[in-house]
Amino acid sequence: MDFSGNHILTIDQFDRGGVEALFNVADKMVPFANRDRITKVLDGAILGSMFFEASTRTRISFGSAFNLLGGSVRETTGFEHSAIAKGESLYDTARVLSGYSDVIVMRHPENGSVQEFSKASRVPVLNGGDGTNEHPSQALLDLYTIKNELAFRGRGIDRLRIAMVGDLKFGRTVHSLCKLLALFKDIRVVLVSPEELKMPANLVEYLREQDQVVIESDALEESISNVDIVYSTRIQEERFNSQEEADIYRGRFRLNQTIYTANCEPNTVIMHPLPRDSRENARELDEDLNDNPNLAIFRQTDNGILVRMALFALVLDVENEINSSARDTIWYTAGRSL
Ligand code: CP
């Protein structure tokens, strides 16, 4: 797989070698993410960050990752702050923005919109999430986290047993993660959702075509009893016609410490792409799990920096130059330990 100068739009672009190359570069980013070292390898480069949908993690971590490589970030958030609100097309926006930037990351509520934008862009475009379709960088950081969590337990990704729980119809992170897991061997995926929010049939079929085992269920407790990872997701209320419709499903599958202790194996890892919905009627991942050492949700968010730094380094072809402009930090650092 060739990253250099290419858009990153879908997990379909990745093969196993590409994933391993990305993760090797991500591992090299640890001293920079920990603030032990700084690098100026992207000094002078500009990231155009365009988020037309709400985001905390993806927007800030892509921006921070670019800053940590020495580059600058220019961003727009929400249609109302963009000339798209005046009727400008994605084509014109892409032609303009790609004249101001060296690379662009974009999130948009419509499926396929980032791909459409990329066709008119003169610089590489990274998909920060397009509608219900895909969220490739999230899947990559999820898999990087899975790799690290399993390595800690003396395991590799092959033969993974994972339960994906919640809104599997509209949750783009699980769509991308299914495609990514299909690259590995002997994966067993348990899909736990209400009937109306099942994983799209084409993705279930794709997993089975790759000889992976897929089980669909609407029962949480029995589905999480024999897995390495429970990957919980939020009801994607922004994809429903109304709050009332989302309320039908909100809170249907709640994982808390009592349910975890009663059903999960002792080392089962708990993941979630975040945000988790902590409102009373939701709580798909209860805050009483916060002290559970197997809760990996904030290791996921930290790993997002490493994986997004690696994506920029590979796409902009500086992965072998990171250390040539690096030095130790001289300010107080908080003692992170990724
Ligand atoms: N996981 C994720 O995409 O989070 P944000 O919506 O905050 O970017």
XYZ file of N, CA, C and O in Angstrom, residues 17-18 39 59 64 95 116 132 228 331-332:
44
model
N -0.346 -5.290 5.211
C 0.974 -4.657 5.217
C 0.879 -3.162 5.470
O 1.709 -2.586 6.176
N -0.134 -2.529 4.896
C -0.334 -1.094 5.101
C -0.657 -0.779 6.552
O -0.163 0.204 7.121
N 9.517 17.616 17.389
C 10.066 17.579 16.034
C 9.443 18.710 15.223
O 8.294 19.102 15.473
N -11.380 16.106 15.554
C -10.906 17.429 15.133
C -9.667 17.849 15.923
O -8.648 18.249 15.346
N -3.879 18.468 16.793
C -2.739 18.320 17.707
C -1.641 17.474 17.074
O -0.446 17.766 17.226
N -11.332 23.174 -4.392
C -10.334 23.873 -5.213
C -9.684 25.001 -4.409
O -8.472 25.211 -4.465
N -16.220 12.874 -2.662
C -16.534 13.864 -3.712
C -15.588 15.058 -3.612
O -15.026 15.520 -4.607
N -23.000 8.104 7.690
C -22.998 6.796 8.361
C -22.018 5.846 7.682
O -21.979 4.666 8.007
N -12.876 -11.171 23.882
C -11.689 -10.428 24.340
C -12.005 -8.945 24.487
O -11.431 -8.259 25.333
N 10.306 22.312 28.567
C 9.289 22.798 29.495
C 8.769 21.668 30.362
O 9.052 20.499 30.107
N 7.983 22.052 31.384
C 7.369 21.056 32.257
C 6.427 20.188 31.443
O 5.602 20.704 30.692
